[in-house]
């Protein structure tokens, strides 16, 4: 019985380790982005949803990630303004 319990516990721990990365959302100026953390590269990366263009950003820390989202959205808005959209 004890061996079976250990096996189940080890299987649960392995499943957590090998599970898909957790996703979360961030917003800026009404734009929403999904964010993932890549444990292999130790980088956060995100993509802004619901735009005609692809807007991505990344950072090594939460602070960098937040700034990268702001910078990406501001660059996108400047691009849209420049092209008249």
Coordinates of C-alpha atoms in Angstrom, one line a residue:
X1 CA 0.0 0.0 0.0
X2 CA 2.8 2.4 0.8
X3 CA 4.6 1.7 -2.5
X4 CA 1.4 2.4 -4.4
X5 CA 1.0 5.7 -2.5
X6 CA 4.5 6.8 -3.4
X7 CA 4.0 5.9 -7.0
X8 CA 0.8 8.0 -7.2
X9 CA 2.6 10.9 -5.5
X10 CA 5.5 10.7 -7.8
X11 CA 3.2 10.5 -10.8
X12 CA 1.3 13.6 -9.7
X13 CA 4.6 15.5 -9.2
X14 CA 5.8 14.4 -12.7
X15 CA 2.5 15.5 -14.3
X16 CA 2.9 18.9 -12.7
X17 CA 6.5 19.2 -13.9
X18 CA 5.6 18.1 -17.5
X19 CA 2.3 20.0 -17.8
X20 CA 1.7 22.8 -20.3
X21 CA 2.9 26.2 -19.2
X22 CA 0.4 28.3 -17.3
X23 CA -1.1 31.2 -19.3
X24 CA -2.2 34.5 -17.9
X25 CA -3.5 37.7 -19.3
X26 CA -2.2 41.3 -19.2
X27 CA -3.9 44.4 -20.5
X28 CA -2.7 47.9 -21.6
X29 CA -4.8 50.6 -23.2
X30 CA -7.7 48.2 -23.8
X31 CA -5.5 45.6 -25.5
X32 CA -5.3 42.1 -23.9
X33 CA -2.3 39.8 -24.3
X34 CA -1.8 36.2 -23.3
X35 CA 1.5 35.4 -21.5
X36 CA 3.4 32.2 -21.0
X37 CA 6.6 31.4 -19.2
X38 CA 9.1 29.2 -20.9
X39 CA 11.0 27.4 -18.2
X40 CA 13.6 26.0 -20.7
X41 CA 14.7 29.5 -21.8
X42 CA 13.6 31.3 -18.6
X43 CA 11.8 33.9 -20.7
X44 CA 8.2 35.3 -20.5
X45 CA 6.6 35.8 -23.8
X46 CA 3.3 37.1 -24.9
X47 CA 1.0 38.0 -27.8
X48 CA -1.6 40.6 -28.1
X49 CA -5.0 39.2 -29.0
X50 CA -7.7 40.5 -31.4
X51 CA -5.6 42.7 -33.7
X52 CA -5.2 42.4 -37.5
X53 CA -1.5 42.4 -36.9
X54 CA 0.8 40.2 -34.8
X55 CA 2.1 41.9 -31.7
X56 CA 4.5 40.0 -29.6
X57 CA 6.7 40.9 -26.7
X58 CA 9.1 39.2 -24.2
X59 CA 11.0 39.8 -21.0
X60 CA 13.3 38.1 -18.5
X61 CA 11.3 39.4 -15.5
X62 CA 7.8 40.5 -14.8
X63 CA 8.9 44.1 -14.9
X64 CA 10.6 43.6 -18.3
X65 CA 7.5 41.9 -19.6
X66 CA 5.2 44.7 -18.5
X67 CA 7.5 47.3 -20.1
X68 CA 7.8 45.2 -23.3
X69 CA 4.0 45.1 -23.5
X70 CA 3.8 48.8 -23.2
X71 CA 6.5 49.4 -25.7
X72 CA 5.0 47.0 -28.2
X73 CA 1.5 48.5 -28.0
X74 CA 2.9 52.1 -28.2
X75 CA 4.9 51.0 -31.3
X76 CA 1.8 49.5 -32.8
X77 CA -0.3 52.6 -32.2
X78 CA 2.4 54.8 -33.7
X79 CA 2.6 52.5 -36.7
X80 CA -1.2 52.6 -37.2
X81 CA -1.2 56.4 -36.9
X82 CA 1.5 56.7 -39.4
X83 CA -0.3 54.5 -42.0
X84 CA -3.6 56.3 -41.3
X85 CA -5.4 53.5 -39.4

